[in-house]
Amino acid sequence: MNSSRPYLVRALYEWIVDNGCTPHLLVNAEYPNVSVPAGFANDGQIVLNVSPSAVRHLQMDNEAISFEGRFGGTPHSLYVPGAAVLAIYARENGQGMVFDLEPPVGEDVEGEGPDDQGPPDSDPPRPTGRPSLKVVK
């Protein structure tokens, strides 16, 4: 089955723009084939303003997001594989969605396959507190 991530990113992008807000992507800048300007990432992550007024030639498909943007006044072509998107949210109110990390395509994931251990003896611990989204600049 295809990943739901690109579909959700496109839907949330449209919802954010339709509500007059500014869509931002949080991207894993160290993910394979990510092409973002050097020197703008912090701790391996970069926040990208993908509002219609900030980018040109925005393409969102099931494989990747690509567009042209300006960083420090210099134009750059950016390419972000769908699995490198960590979150999409509205700058004004933080509403959006955070995604789990995905391993690069072709990498074996330890423990992948049928679960031979059966159900756990107890429920997994639930996080306490309210979920929040942190804007990384």
CSV table of C-alpha atoms in Angstrom, one decimal:
chain,number,residue,atom,x,y,z
A,1,MET,CA,0.0,0.0,0.0
A,2,ASN,CA,1.2,3.5,-0.8
A,3,SER,CA,2.3,5.9,2.0
A,4,SER,CA,-0.5,8.2,3.1
A,5,ARG,CA,2.0,11.0,3.8
A,6,PRO,CA,2.0,12.7,0.4
A,7,TYR,CA,-1.8,12.7,0.3
A,8,LEU,CA,-2.0,14.2,3.8
A,9,VAL,CA,0.6,16.8,3.1
A,10,ARG,CA,-1.2,18.0,-0.1
A,11,ALA,CA,-4.6,18.0,1.8
A,12,LEU,CA,-3.2,20.0,4.8
A,13,TYR,CA,-1.4,22.4,2.5
A,14,GLU,CA,-4.7,23.2,0.7
A,15,TRP,CA,-6.5,23.5,4.0
A,16,ILE,CA,-3.9,25.9,5.5
A,17,VAL,CA,-3.9,28.1,2.3
A,18,ASP,CA,-7.7,28.1,2.1
A,19,ASN,CA,-7.8,29.4,5.6
A,20,GLY,CA,-5.5,32.3,4.9
A,21,CYS,CA,-2.6,30.9,6.8
A,22,THR,CA,1.1,30.3,5.8
A,23,PRO,CA,2.0,26.7,5.3
A,24,HIS,CA,5.4,25.6,6.6
A,25,LEU,CA,7.2,22.3,6.1
A,26,LEU,CA,9.6,20.8,8.7
A,27,VAL,CA,12.0,18.7,6.7
A,28,ASN,CA,14.8,16.2,7.6
A,29,ALA,CA,17.6,17.9,5.7
A,30,GLU,CA,19.8,14.8,6.1
A,31,TYR,CA,17.4,12.4,4.4
A,32,PRO,CA,18.8,11.0,1.1
A,33,ASN,CA,18.2,13.1,-2.0
A,34,VAL,CA,17.0,16.1,-0.1
A,35,SER,CA,18.2,19.3,-1.9
A,36,VAL,CA,18.0,22.4,0.3
A,37,PRO,CA,20.4,25.3,0.6
A,38,ALA,CA,23.4,24.6,2.7
A,39,GLY,CA,23.8,26.6,6.0
A,40,PHE,CA,20.1,27.0,6.6
A,41,ALA,CA,19.4,23.8,8.5
A,42,ASN,CA,19.7,23.4,12.2
A,43,ASP,CA,20.2,20.0,13.9
A,44,GLY,CA,19.6,18.3,10.6
A,45,GLN,CA,16.2,20.0,10.1
A,46,ILE,CA,15.0,22.9,8.1
A,47,VAL,CA,11.7,24.8,8.1
A,48,LEU,CA,10.4,25.9,4.7
A,49,ASN,CA,7.8,28.5,4.0
A,50,VAL,CA,5.8,27.0,1.1
A,51,SER,CA,3.1,29.6,0.8
A,52,PRO,CA,2.1,30.5,-2.8
A,53,SER,CA,3.6,34.0,-2.4
A,54,ALA,CA,7.0,32.6,-1.2
A,55,VAL,CA,7.7,29.9,-3.8
A,56,ARG,CA,7.5,29.3,-7.6
A,57,HIS,CA,6.7,26.2,-9.5
A,58,LEU,CA,5.5,24.2,-6.5
A,59,GLN,CA,5.0,20.5,-7.4
A,60,MET,CA,3.6,18.1,-4.9
A,61,ASP,CA,3.3,14.5,-6.0
A,62,ASN,CA,3.5,11.1,-4.4
A,63,GLU,CA,7.3,11.0,-4.7
A,64,ALA,CA,8.5,14.4,-3.7
A,65,ILE,CA,7.9,18.2,-3.2
A,66,SER,CA,9.9,20.5,-5.4
A,67,PHE,CA,9.8,24.3,-5.9
A,68,GLU,CA,12.0,27.3,-6.3
A,69,GLY,CA,12.5,29.6,-3.3
A,70,ARG,CA,14.8,32.4,-2.2
A,71,PHE,CA,17.2,32.2,0.7
A,72,GLY,CA,19.1,35.3,1.7
A,73,GLY,CA,17.9,36.8,-1.5
A,74,THR,CA,19.5,34.1,-3.6
A,75,PRO,CA,17.2,31.8,-5.7
A,76,HIS,CA,17.4,28.0,-5.1
A,77,SER,CA,15.7,24.9,-6.5
A,78,LEU,CA,14.6,22.6,-3.7
A,79,TYR,CA,13.7,19.0,-3.8
A,80,VAL,CA,12.2,17.1,-0.8
A,81,PRO,CA,11.3,13.4,-1.0
A,82,GLY,CA,7.9,12.8,0.6
A,83,ALA,CA,9.4,10.6,3.4
A,84,ALA,CA,11.7,13.6,4.4
A,85,VAL,CA,8.7,15.7,5.4
A,86,LEU,CA,8.5,15.6,9.2
A,87,ALA,CA,5.6,18.0,9.6
A,88,ILE,CA,3.3,20.5,7.9
A,89,TYR,CA,1.7,23.3,9.9
A,90,ALA,CA,0.3,26.8,9.7
A,91,ARG,CA,2.8,29.4,11.0
A,92,GLU,CA,0.0,31.5,12.5
A,93,ASN,CA,-1.5,28.9,14.9
A,94,GLY,CA,0.7,25.8,14.7
A,95,GLN,CA,-2.2,23.6,13.4
A,96,GLY,CA,-1.1,20.8,11.2
A,97,MET,CA,0.4,17.3,11.4
A,98,VAL,CA,3.6,15.8,12.6
A,99,PHE,CA,4.8,12.6,10.9
A,100,ASP,CA,6.8,9.6,12.1
A,101,LEU,CA,10.4,9.2,10.7
A,102,GLU,CA,10.5,6.9,7.8
A,103,PRO,CA,13.7,4.9,6.8
A,104,PRO,CA,15.0,5.6,3.3
A,105,VAL,CA,13.6,3.4,0.6
A,106,GLY,CA,15.5,0.2,0.2
A,107,GLU,CA,16.9,0.1,3.8
A,108,ASP,CA,16.0,-3.0,5.8
A,109,VAL,CA,14.2,-2.1,9.0
A,110,GLU,CA,15.0,-4.3,12.0
A,111,GLY,CA,12.0,-6.2,13.3
A,112,GLU,CA,10.1,-5.8,10.1
A,113,GLY,CA,7.8,-8.7,9.3
A,114,PRO,CA,5.2,-10.7,11.1
A,115,ASP,CA,4.9,-10.3,14.8
A,116,ASP,CA,5.6,-13.8,16.3
A,117,GLN,CA,5.5,-12.6,19.9
A,118,GLY,CA,1.7,-12.1,20.1
A,119,PRO,CA,0.0,-9.2,21.9
A,120,PRO,CA,1.9,-7.5,24.7
A,121,ASP,CA,0.9,-8.3,28.3
A,122,SER,CA,0.0,-4.7,29.1
A,123,ASP,CA,-1.0,-1.6,27.2
A,124,PRO,CA,1.9,0.6,26.1
A,125,PRO,CA,2.5,3.7,28.3
A,126,ARG,CA,0.7,6.7,27.1
A,127,PRO,CA,2.4,10.1,26.9
A,128,THR,CA,1.4,12.6,29.5
A,129,GLY,CA,0.6,16.2,28.8
A,130,ARG,CA,-0.7,17.9,25.8
A,131,PRO,CA,1.0,17.3,22.4
A,132,SER,CA,2.7,20.4,20.9
A,133,LEU,CA,4.6,21.4,17.8
A,134,LYS,CA,7.9,23.2,18.1
A,135,VAL,CA,8.9,25.6,15.4
A,136,VAL,CA,12.6,25.1,14.6
A,137,LYS,CA,14.3,28.2,13.1
